[in-house]
Amino acid sequence: MSAYEKEYQWATNDPQGFWAAQAKKIDWFKAPQTVLAKDENGIERWFPDGLLNTSWLALDYHCEQGRGSQTALIYDSPVTNSQQSYTYQELRDRVAKVAGMLAAQGVEKGDRVVIYMPMIPEAAMAMLACARLGAIHSVVFGGFAANELAVRLEDAEPKLVMTASCGIEINKVIPYKPLVDKAIMDSRWKPECVIVLQRPECPAELTQDRDLDWASAYQQALPHACVPVLATDPLYILYTSGTTGKPKGVVRDNGGHAVAMKYSMTSIYNIAQDGVFWAASDVGWVVGHSYIVYAPLIHGCTTILFEGKPVRTPDPGAFWRVCEEHKVDVLFSAPTAFRAIKKEDPDGEQLKKYGLSHLKTIFMAGERLDPPTLEWVEEKTQKPVIDHWWQTETGWAIAGNPTGIELMPIKAGSATKPIPGYQVEILNELGESVGPNQQGFVALKRPLPPSCLPTVWRNHDRFESGYLSQFPGYYVSGDGGYLDDQGYLFIMGRIDDVINVAGHRLSTGEMEEIVGGHPAIAECAVVGVHDDLKGQLPLGLVVLKDGVKIDDAQLEGELVGKVRDQIGAVACFKHALVVERLPKTRSGKILRRTIRQIADGEQYTVPSTIDDPTSLDEIERALNS
C-alpha cells in the first residue's frame, strides 16, 4: 500500500482518530475532548468543546516558541514601488493594537466587521485583529461595486467597516470611500463606524460622523489580548455567488479551519516552517483567506502579500521576479494568471532573467487547468505543476496531488486524487454511484472534513437545499465530472449557472437581472462561454421589446456600463447580442446549456422538450456573425 493509500484509508475508515491526531498539531487553550458531534441542525461539527484563538495560533504561538524574529509577512507592491516585511513579533504587536482599535469602537466576540480593502498589510492585520477578538470578519473584494458591498452589508449586519482611501489597479487609482458611502446609503443596515486607512495616492475626505481615521485611532489604541472562542464559533463569513444572484454567506469555523489549514501545509504543499509561501491571489477571495493569511502563519512560515498583477506591473516577468527576490519555495495562483503571462511572453523570455532555484512547486486552482497551460508552465519553468480542486465552501483542496505524502504521476486535465478526509463520489440523477469514466454529479460523502462550511449565514435552509438535500448523506459540489479507473478526478465544469471568470465565481442570474432591467429589453440570457485567457466570459443574448429601435452598439455599451456599475469590472461583461427570440423548453425554461454549447462550438443535441427548434439556428447565426 502506498503512502497516500495508507493515509487516505486511515482518514476514511477512522475519521475521528485521524482528525484527533491532526488536532494535536495546533496549540489549543483547551484541547477538545469530543472530536465529532452533530449540532442542533444535525450537521457534523469538529472539536465542539475545544477552545482556541486563530490569531494566537497565527502569531502569538510562534513568538512564545522563540520564533518571533522570523519573517512572517512580506509586502511586495510594484504598483506603489514599495516593499515591507514584518517579523512574527512585529505583526503580532500591530495586530494586537488594531484589535484594541476595534475594541475601542465596541467590537466584541460575535460582532461582524466588513473589510473592504486593497492588497496591503493592513488588510491582513484587520482580519487577524477580528480573529483576535472573536469577532467575525467578512472581507469584500476591493474591486466590487457599491451595490455588491451594500448587499453584503445588509446580510452580515456589521458593527463597523474597515476600508482604505483607495486601491490601485496597475496604474489606475480607484477611490474606495465614495463606494463605501454609496453602499451604506443604499443599504438598509447602517454600520456605526467606518475606519479609513489613508493612502497617499488618493486621501479620502472623512466627512461623515461615523468616519474615523485609521492612523489616529491606531495611535490611541491599547494592545488587546486573544479572546478564547469555541472551535465551532465562526471565524469569518465569505460571500460567494449563488445562482439566484443573492450572495451566500459561507461560514467558516475557528477550530476545524485551523486544523485543516495546518494539515494542508504539510500534506498538500509540503513546505517547511522556514519556507516562503506565495499565494498570488487577493484577500477578497477564499485563496487569500486560506493561503495568504491563515495557513502560512498558522504553519509558521513566511507569506507574501503581493499588490500587483502577473502582467503590466511592470511586465510578464513579475511573478518570476518575486520568486527570485524573496526565495519563494511554493507558488500558488490561478491558471488565468499563467495564461496572461503566456499571452504576453509566449517564449518565456522574461523568465530567463530570473533564477528559480528556490522554487520547488507551482500549484494552480480556481478553475480548470487546461492542458496547454499546464504544459507551457512545466516546459518553461522545469518545475512540477500541481492542479488541485476546491471551493469557497470547503476552504481547502478537495482533490490534489499531496506532495507532502506522496507525489503521484500527473495527468493533464485532472486534479489527481481526493485529499485524505474527503470521500468523493460521482452520482447519477438518482443519487447512485456510477462507475469509472462515467460523468455525473461530483458529491462528497458526509461527514465533510474539518474547515468545510457548516451553514450559510442566517439562512440554514439555503445551505440544506443548496448542498445537502439533493442526495441525502452527501454534499453536492455543483460541479460535474468523473473518476477514471485509477481514481483520478476530472472536473468538467459547473452544473448550475454560476460562471468562473478568472477564478472568480459570478452569478449569471445576477447579470441577467441587471441586463433585463434595461428599458429596451424584453428578456435576456447570460451564459458563460469559453475564453482562452480567463476560462469563461459572460455573453448576453437579448430580445428587444416590440417596436423598440436602438443601435446594437449603443445598446451593448449601455449594458456593459450597467453591469460594470452594479457588479464591477471583475464581471468582464463586454458582449451582448440582439436576437429575435431565445431557445426555450415548452415550459418556458431558457436552454442555457445548449446556448453555451453552440457558443463554444461544441456538438449538441436538440432537446426533445424544445418549443421551437428554429430558435437554435438563429442563435448560431447571431454568434457566427
XYZ file of C-alpha atoms in Angstrom:
625
model
C 0.000 0.000 0.000
C 1.390 3.406 -0.999
C 1.889 6.258 1.489
C -1.119 8.076 0.014
C -3.363 4.996 0.182
C -2.349 4.355 3.779
C -3.193 7.904 4.877
C -6.376 8.025 2.791
C -7.642 4.747 4.258
C -6.925 5.960 7.798
C -8.897 9.191 7.223
C -11.768 7.277 5.576
C -12.070 4.345 7.982
C -11.356 6.232 11.211
C -12.096 9.921 10.614
C -12.295 10.728 14.324
C -8.947 9.088 15.079
C -7.327 10.704 12.043
C -8.514 14.247 12.801
C -7.845 13.877 16.534
C -4.218 13.200 15.583
C -4.118 16.299 13.330
C -5.730 18.443 16.051
C -2.778 17.735 18.347
C -0.554 19.717 15.964
C -2.112 23.061 16.926
C -1.983 24.913 20.270
C -5.399 24.803 21.978
C -6.326 26.833 25.067
C -8.480 23.822 26.000
C -7.946 20.694 23.935
C -11.168 19.109 22.626
C -12.454 16.003 24.384
C -15.073 15.434 21.667
C -13.786 15.059 18.120
C -17.077 14.995 16.185
C -20.684 15.692 17.173
C -23.889 16.869 15.498
C -25.243 20.351 16.147
C -28.871 21.431 16.569
C -29.333 21.274 12.783
C -27.967 17.731 12.529
C -24.727 18.956 10.899
C -21.454 17.271 11.857
C -19.155 19.652 13.778
C -15.498 19.117 14.594
C -13.917 19.581 18.055
C -17.073 21.220 19.510
C -15.767 21.576 23.094
C -12.273 22.814 22.167
C -11.203 26.386 22.987
C -8.657 28.305 20.900
C -7.945 31.567 19.101
C -6.876 31.702 15.450
C -4.855 34.911 15.877
C -2.934 33.230 18.734
C -2.118 30.266 16.501
C -1.005 32.536 13.628
C 1.124 34.952 15.670
C 1.493 34.687 19.470
C 2.222 30.965 19.482
C 5.308 31.409 17.283
C 6.545 34.290 19.458
C 6.103 32.090 22.552
C 8.126 29.376 20.789
C 11.065 31.764 20.362
C 10.460 32.359 16.651
C 9.300 35.983 16.932
C 12.236 37.291 14.876
C 11.378 35.140 11.823
C 9.799 36.994 8.891
C 6.054 36.408 8.929
C 4.844 38.609 6.065
C 6.487 40.250 3.051
C 4.516 43.023 1.341
C 5.617 43.491 -2.266
C 3.846 46.273 -4.152
C 5.022 47.042 -7.680
C 2.056 49.454 -8.093
C 3.471 51.717 -5.357
C 7.097 50.665 -5.929
C 7.468 49.678 -2.280
C 8.231 46.657 -0.114
C 7.997 45.967 3.587
C 8.471 42.935 5.800
C 7.184 42.117 9.278
C 8.539 39.594 11.767
C 6.110 37.453 13.746
C 6.624 39.721 16.749
C 6.107 42.926 14.764
C 2.985 41.546 13.129
C 1.617 40.303 16.474
C 2.159 43.726 18.058
C 0.472 45.525 15.162
C -2.484 43.128 15.129
C -2.896 43.466 18.919
C -3.172 47.253 18.530
C -5.606 47.013 15.594
C -7.695 44.691 17.786
C -7.534 47.335 20.528
C -8.660 49.950 17.992
C -11.698 47.812 17.158
C -12.453 47.090 20.820
C -12.424 50.839 21.496
C -15.298 51.119 18.998
C -17.250 48.477 20.884
C -16.416 45.449 18.745
C -16.808 42.252 20.758
C -16.853 38.488 20.239
C -19.548 37.537 17.726
C -19.845 41.024 16.168
C -19.336 41.296 12.425
C -16.783 43.567 10.744
C -16.790 44.133 6.974
C -13.305 44.649 5.490
C -13.214 46.381 2.076
C -9.531 46.866 1.384
C -6.851 46.512 -1.286
C -3.871 44.152 -1.069
C -1.995 45.925 1.701
C -0.635 44.571 5.024
C -3.382 46.327 6.979
C -5.969 44.100 5.266
C -4.324 41.017 6.784
C -3.935 42.834 10.094
C -7.651 43.689 10.083
C -8.576 40.027 9.535
C -6.252 38.788 12.270
C -7.427 41.546 14.650
C -11.046 40.421 14.225
C -9.973 36.837 14.901
C -8.118 38.049 17.999
C -11.337 39.498 19.429
C -13.530 36.582 18.375
C -15.310 38.986 16.003
C -16.442 37.629 12.640
C -14.867 39.297 9.614
C -16.374 39.448 6.169
C -13.879 40.568 3.547
C -15.421 42.049 0.402
C -13.169 42.127 -2.661
C -11.978 45.695 -3.182
C -12.958 45.625 -6.864
C -16.663 45.094 -6.200
C -19.130 47.892 -6.937
C -21.145 49.715 -4.264
C -24.226 47.588 -4.975
C -22.335 44.358 -4.197
C -20.990 45.850 -0.974
C -24.475 47.057 0.038
C -25.959 43.569 -0.357
C -23.255 42.129 1.889
C -23.713 44.873 4.496
C -27.417 44.042 4.662
C -26.768 40.344 5.130
C -23.826 40.467 7.562
C -25.064 43.476 9.591
C -21.564 44.571 10.650
C -20.889 46.837 13.609
C -18.268 48.638 11.549
C -16.492 48.754 8.184
C -12.714 48.867 7.722
C -11.533 50.337 4.437
C -8.724 52.254 2.740
C -8.951 55.513 0.842
C -8.144 53.793 -2.458
C -6.989 50.744 -4.339
C -4.553 50.700 -7.257
C -5.196 48.613 -10.371
C -1.933 48.606 -12.392
C -1.695 52.390 -12.949
C -5.278 53.401 -12.153
C -6.236 54.707 -8.718
C -9.720 53.667 -7.559
C -11.163 55.757 -4.695
C -12.867 53.409 -2.209
C -14.505 55.875 0.167
C -17.211 57.071 -2.289
C -18.090 53.411 -2.974
C -18.363 52.691 0.757
C -20.506 55.811 1.321
C -22.855 54.864 -1.526
C -23.105 51.260 -0.300
C -24.065 52.427 3.204
C -26.579 54.896 1.768
C -28.166 52.132 -0.358
C -28.117 49.508 2.411
C -30.913 49.037 4.929
C -28.197 48.232 7.504
C -26.089 51.168 8.722
C -22.763 50.329 10.421
C -21.875 52.519 13.378
C -18.371 53.371 12.224
C -16.135 53.402 9.115
C -12.392 53.259 9.820
C -10.410 54.613 6.849
C -6.732 53.964 6.220
C -5.428 56.949 4.258
C -3.164 56.104 1.334
C -1.060 58.926 -0.135
C -2.128 58.104 -3.724
C -5.673 59.338 -3.008
C -6.573 60.560 0.509
C -10.283 60.404 1.342
C -12.455 63.118 2.847
C -13.772 61.960 6.208
C -16.992 63.939 6.258
C -19.494 61.658 7.977
C -19.891 61.499 11.750
C -19.229 57.763 11.532
C -15.831 58.215 9.786
C -12.653 57.525 11.762
C -9.044 57.964 10.681
C -7.169 54.648 10.990
C -3.805 56.205 11.946
C -5.295 58.354 14.742
C -7.394 55.519 16.145
C -4.416 53.140 15.987
C -2.163 55.600 17.796
C -4.597 55.857 20.709
C -5.338 52.109 20.883
C -4.111 49.748 23.581
C -2.978 46.223 22.609
C -5.701 43.603 23.062
C -5.169 40.009 24.159
C -6.590 36.969 22.339
C -10.180 36.109 23.286
C -10.810 32.341 23.645
C -13.545 31.046 21.324
C -15.118 27.656 20.762
C -13.897 25.635 17.812
C -17.421 25.906 16.386
C -17.620 29.706 16.704
C -17.426 31.468 13.322
C -14.092 32.922 12.227
C -15.447 34.583 9.099
C -18.233 34.899 6.560
C -17.197 34.914 2.899
C -19.830 35.612 0.276
C -19.934 33.528 -2.857
C -22.231 33.944 -5.837
C -25.430 31.957 -5.794
C -27.478 31.088 -8.846
C -30.262 33.398 -7.634
C -27.927 36.379 -7.652
C -28.254 36.805 -3.872
C -24.809 36.068 -2.401
C -24.413 33.157 0.003
C -22.509 33.823 3.210
C -20.237 30.816 3.620
C -19.496 30.420 7.337
C -16.071 29.159 8.426
C -15.480 27.987 11.982
C -12.311 28.531 14.008
C -11.272 25.047 15.127
C -11.829 22.823 12.100
C -10.387 25.545 9.885
C -7.163 25.847 11.894
C -6.636 22.074 11.969
C -7.257 21.718 8.218
C -5.002 24.670 7.376
C -2.127 23.213 9.392
C -2.620 19.744 7.889
C -2.756 21.076 4.318
C 0.537 22.962 4.576
C 2.436 19.734 5.192
C 0.349 17.149 3.328
C -0.509 19.110 0.163
C 2.071 21.902 -0.134
C 4.991 20.166 1.632
C 6.523 23.378 2.949
C 8.900 23.707 5.899
C 8.362 26.189 8.740
C 11.273 28.266 7.495
C 9.926 28.203 3.920
C 8.419 31.028 1.855
C 4.868 30.505 0.577
C 3.267 32.764 -2.021
C -0.393 32.573 -2.932
C -0.747 35.134 -5.723
C -4.408 35.844 -5.068
C -6.417 38.510 -3.239
C -7.611 38.538 0.367
C -11.121 39.112 -1.013
C -11.237 35.518 -2.264
C -11.057 32.241 -0.355
C -7.489 31.530 -1.530
C -6.423 34.793 0.062
C -8.125 33.903 3.345
C -6.714 30.386 3.483
C -3.277 30.737 1.893
C -2.165 34.357 2.113
C -3.286 34.972 5.694
C -4.210 31.936 7.768
C -2.491 28.692 6.713
C 1.071 30.007 6.200
C 1.005 31.901 9.516
C -0.580 29.032 11.474
C 2.096 26.771 9.989
C 4.802 29.272 10.902
C 6.357 30.062 7.524
C 6.742 33.330 5.594
C 3.825 34.515 3.461
C 3.874 37.051 0.618
C 1.205 39.690 0.079
C 1.576 40.986 -3.497
C -0.125 44.180 -4.676
C 0.275 43.733 -8.397
C -0.666 41.653 -11.417
C 1.036 38.828 -13.333
C 1.497 41.237 -16.272
C 1.896 45.011 -16.638
C 3.268 45.528 -13.110
C 5.558 46.186 -14.883
C 5.827 43.216 -17.285
C 5.152 39.465 -17.599
C 8.275 38.759 -15.542
C 6.574 39.995 -12.328
C 5.893 36.535 -10.875
C 9.408 35.316 -11.609
C 10.961 38.458 -10.122
C 9.048 37.944 -6.849
C 10.032 34.252 -6.753
C 13.714 35.053 -7.155
C 13.830 38.101 -4.896
C 12.006 36.553 -1.933
C 13.294 32.982 -2.407
C 9.796 31.555 -2.851
C 9.511 27.791 -2.236
C 5.868 27.298 -3.276
C 3.876 29.448 -5.718
C 0.089 29.151 -5.937
C -2.108 31.054 -8.390
C -4.961 30.610 -10.861
C -4.413 29.277 -14.409
C -5.653 32.668 -15.681
C -2.507 34.333 -14.317
C -0.232 31.983 -16.226
C -2.328 32.304 -19.405
C -1.864 36.078 -19.184
C 1.917 35.622 -18.788
C 1.984 33.144 -21.693
C -0.036 35.531 -23.907
C 2.446 38.400 -23.378
C 5.638 36.317 -23.188
C 4.981 33.133 -25.200
C 8.659 32.183 -25.439
C 9.373 32.802 -21.745
C 11.995 35.475 -22.450
C 11.185 37.317 -19.191
C 11.533 34.085 -17.240
C 15.132 33.711 -18.421
C 16.100 36.867 -16.495
C 15.389 35.285 -13.118
C 16.691 32.347 -11.123
C 14.091 29.957 -9.769
C 16.460 27.716 -7.827
C 14.421 28.020 -4.600
C 11.064 27.324 -6.267
C 10.057 23.704 -5.681
C 6.429 23.526 -6.846
C 3.762 25.557 -8.669
C 0.141 24.963 -7.630
C -2.930 26.081 -9.550
C -6.621 26.193 -8.640
C -9.751 28.317 -9.005
C -10.761 26.988 -12.415
C -9.921 24.095 -14.683
C -6.221 23.903 -15.576
C -6.252 23.370 -19.318
C -3.521 21.022 -20.650
C -1.840 23.672 -22.899
C -1.277 25.983 -19.907
C -0.030 23.082 -17.761
C 2.436 22.032 -20.462
C 3.674 25.576 -21.126
C 4.391 26.298 -17.439
C 6.064 22.900 -16.965
C 8.238 23.361 -20.034
C 9.285 26.951 -19.287
C 9.891 26.598 -15.538
C 11.009 22.960 -15.388
C 9.055 22.710 -12.117
C 6.244 20.314 -11.082
C 2.865 21.953 -11.763
C 0.105 20.694 -9.463
C -3.570 21.202 -10.265
C -5.908 20.955 -7.297
C -9.644 21.457 -6.950
C -11.503 23.098 -4.119
C -14.232 25.593 -3.345
C -15.010 28.628 -1.219
C -17.320 26.295 0.685
C -14.534 23.893 1.707
C -11.721 26.385 2.333
C -9.037 23.935 1.184
C -8.410 21.336 -1.503
C -10.897 18.511 -2.059
C -8.621 16.809 -4.584
C -4.983 17.317 -5.441
C -1.554 15.785 -5.596
C -0.498 15.568 -1.920
C 3.189 16.357 -2.387
C 3.913 16.057 1.343
C 2.548 12.494 1.459
C 3.398 11.150 -1.992
C 3.924 12.884 -5.342
C 1.789 10.944 -7.804
C 2.074 10.943 -11.601
C 0.380 13.998 -13.125
C -2.467 13.568 -15.629
C -3.300 16.637 -17.713
C -6.881 17.752 -17.084
C -7.120 16.006 -13.706
C -6.885 17.392 -10.173
C -5.308 13.990 -9.240
C -6.973 12.219 -6.286
C -9.165 13.089 -3.283
C -7.216 14.507 -0.338
C -7.380 12.363 2.846
C -10.567 13.329 4.680
C -12.675 13.772 1.543
C -14.748 10.908 0.144
C -15.530 11.907 -3.444
C -18.193 10.007 -5.380
C -19.747 10.540 -8.802
C -23.536 10.219 -8.644
C -26.187 9.960 -11.337
C -29.502 11.817 -11.171
C -30.930 9.114 -8.890
C -28.078 9.558 -6.404
C -26.439 6.253 -7.327
C -22.658 5.914 -7.629
C -21.532 5.438 -11.223
C -18.531 3.504 -12.490
C -15.142 4.766 -13.689
C -15.082 7.241 -16.605
C -18.825 7.971 -16.299
C -19.739 11.620 -15.830
C -22.143 12.734 -13.131
C -22.577 14.987 -10.120
C -19.389 15.328 -8.072
C -20.515 14.745 -4.480
C -18.745 14.439 -1.124
C -19.880 11.814 1.342
C -20.583 13.103 4.841
C -19.142 13.794 7.310
C -17.221 16.507 5.499
C -13.698 17.010 6.876
C -12.774 19.985 9.085
C -12.974 23.524 7.620
C -15.984 22.853 5.344
C -18.943 25.170 5.838
C -21.488 24.099 8.500
C -24.151 26.537 7.295
C -24.943 29.637 5.233
C -25.005 32.811 7.333
C -28.502 33.294 8.756
C -30.018 31.027 6.119
C -29.596 27.398 7.116
C -32.468 26.343 4.857
C -30.477 27.599 1.893
C -27.492 25.533 2.999
C -29.634 22.406 3.240
C -31.456 22.966 -0.065
C -28.402 24.133 -1.974
C -25.926 21.481 -0.865
C -27.398 18.614 1.155
C -30.982 17.802 0.189
C -30.491 16.621 -3.422
C -28.671 13.458 -2.341
C -29.138 12.630 1.379
C -25.853 11.780 3.067
C -23.863 13.809 0.530
C -22.715 17.365 -0.086
C -23.285 18.278 -3.746
C -20.403 20.351 -5.087
C -22.288 21.876 -8.024
C -19.602 20.592 -10.390
C -19.829 17.750 -12.855
C -17.023 15.315 -13.586
C -15.779 11.745 -13.390
C -13.257 9.446 -11.715
C -11.095 7.387 -14.059
C -10.162 3.750 -13.462
C -7.139 4.811 -11.381
C -9.218 7.047 -9.118
C -8.063 10.317 -10.706
C -10.718 13.039 -10.560
C -11.606 15.101 -13.644
C -13.767 18.193 -13.061
C -15.660 19.171 -16.209
C -17.405 22.373 -15.086
C -20.345 23.857 -13.223
C -23.721 22.199 -13.377
C -25.507 25.386 -12.374
C -25.488 28.871 -13.846
C -22.555 30.257 -11.908
C -19.671 31.036 -14.246
C -15.983 31.123 -13.464
C -14.232 34.276 -14.715
C -10.502 34.164 -13.975
C -11.110 32.091 -10.853
C -13.930 34.350 -9.614
C -17.342 32.718 -9.340
C -20.006 35.090 -10.613
C -23.732 34.655 -10.972
C -25.210 34.852 -14.464
C -28.607 35.207 -12.774
C -27.498 38.468 -11.200
C -26.165 39.731 -14.535
C -29.470 38.804 -16.203
C -31.326 40.832 -13.622
C -29.204 43.899 -14.435
C -29.328 43.424 -18.231
C -33.061 42.687 -18.160
C -33.635 45.940 -16.286
C -32.774 47.985 -19.405
C -35.944 49.652 -20.722
C -35.381 48.374 -24.293
C -35.138 44.698 -23.337
C -37.976 42.201 -23.151
C -35.936 39.220 -21.977
C -32.370 38.043 -21.874
C -29.995 35.224 -21.057
C -26.398 35.465 -19.858
C -24.191 32.411 -20.327
C -20.527 31.709 -19.694
C -18.581 30.960 -22.864
C -15.058 29.595 -23.090
C -12.188 32.080 -23.131
C -8.538 31.040 -23.514
C -7.317 33.636 -21.038
C -9.964 33.889 -18.321
C -11.546 30.443 -18.517
C -15.048 31.801 -19.092
C -16.551 35.138 -20.050
C -20.201 36.197 -19.802
C -22.150 36.651 -23.043
C -25.520 38.382 -23.074
C -28.279 37.443 -25.520
C -31.109 39.974 -25.519
C -34.555 40.187 -27.083
C -35.825 43.722 -27.676
C -39.303 44.859 -26.812
C -41.609 45.142 -29.809
C -41.315 48.446 -31.634
C -38.057 49.427 -29.915
C -35.444 50.883 -32.246
C -31.910 51.130 -30.849
C -28.452 50.828 -32.350
C -26.875 47.481 -31.379
C -23.519 49.027 -30.478
C -25.173 51.705 -28.357
C -27.249 49.109 -26.529
C -24.206 46.904 -25.910
C -22.304 49.875 -24.463
C -25.173 50.744 -22.134
C -25.494 47.151 -20.905
C -21.751 46.816 -20.330
C -21.879 50.048 -18.307
C -24.820 48.842 -16.198
C -23.138 45.545 -15.283
C -19.873 47.331 -14.526
C -21.625 49.849 -12.260
C -23.582 47.258 -10.305
C -21.149 44.303 -10.108
C -17.809 45.802 -11.036
C -15.157 45.368 -13.690
C -14.452 41.896 -12.277
C -17.559 40.617 -14.135
C -15.791 41.147 -17.512
C -19.190 41.618 -19.192
C -18.322 43.013 -22.633
C -20.642 41.488 -25.227
C -24.403 41.480 -25.777
C -26.065 40.177 -28.946
C -29.574 41.105 -30.041
C -31.634 38.060 -31.128
C -35.260 37.639 -32.220
C -36.013 35.004 -29.560
C -34.333 32.749 -27.050
C -34.473 28.952 -27.313
C -36.756 27.569 -24.614
C -38.412 24.414 -23.407
C -42.173 24.122 -23.671
C -42.404 25.054 -20.017
C -40.560 28.290 -20.749
C -37.097 27.452 -19.403
C -34.283 29.025 -21.408
C -31.880 26.400 -22.790
C -28.723 27.972 -21.397
C -26.619 24.837 -21.599
C -27.413 24.427 -25.297
C -26.610 28.110 -25.920
C -23.248 27.580 -24.180
C -22.509 24.537 -26.346
C -23.300 26.489 -29.530
C -21.145 29.437 -28.399
C -18.239 27.108 -27.571
C -18.544 25.304 -30.937
C -19.414 22.001 -29.274
C -21.629 19.279 -30.642
C -25.110 19.433 -29.180
C -28.348 17.526 -29.436
C -31.610 19.370 -29.895
C -33.528 18.801 -26.635
C -36.788 16.915 -27.042
C -38.508 19.469 -24.830
C -37.657 22.444 -27.077
C -40.551 24.682 -28.019
C -39.189 25.843 -31.413
C -36.042 24.172 -32.845
C -35.513 27.017 -35.360
C -34.599 29.307 -32.449
C -31.283 27.416 -32.158
C -30.454 28.176 -35.789
C -30.950 31.837 -35.076
C -28.573 31.698 -32.095
C -25.945 30.070 -34.321
C -26.352 32.796 -36.955
C -26.090 35.567 -34.351
C -22.957 34.077 -32.806
C -21.306 33.460 -36.176
C -21.993 36.970 -37.370
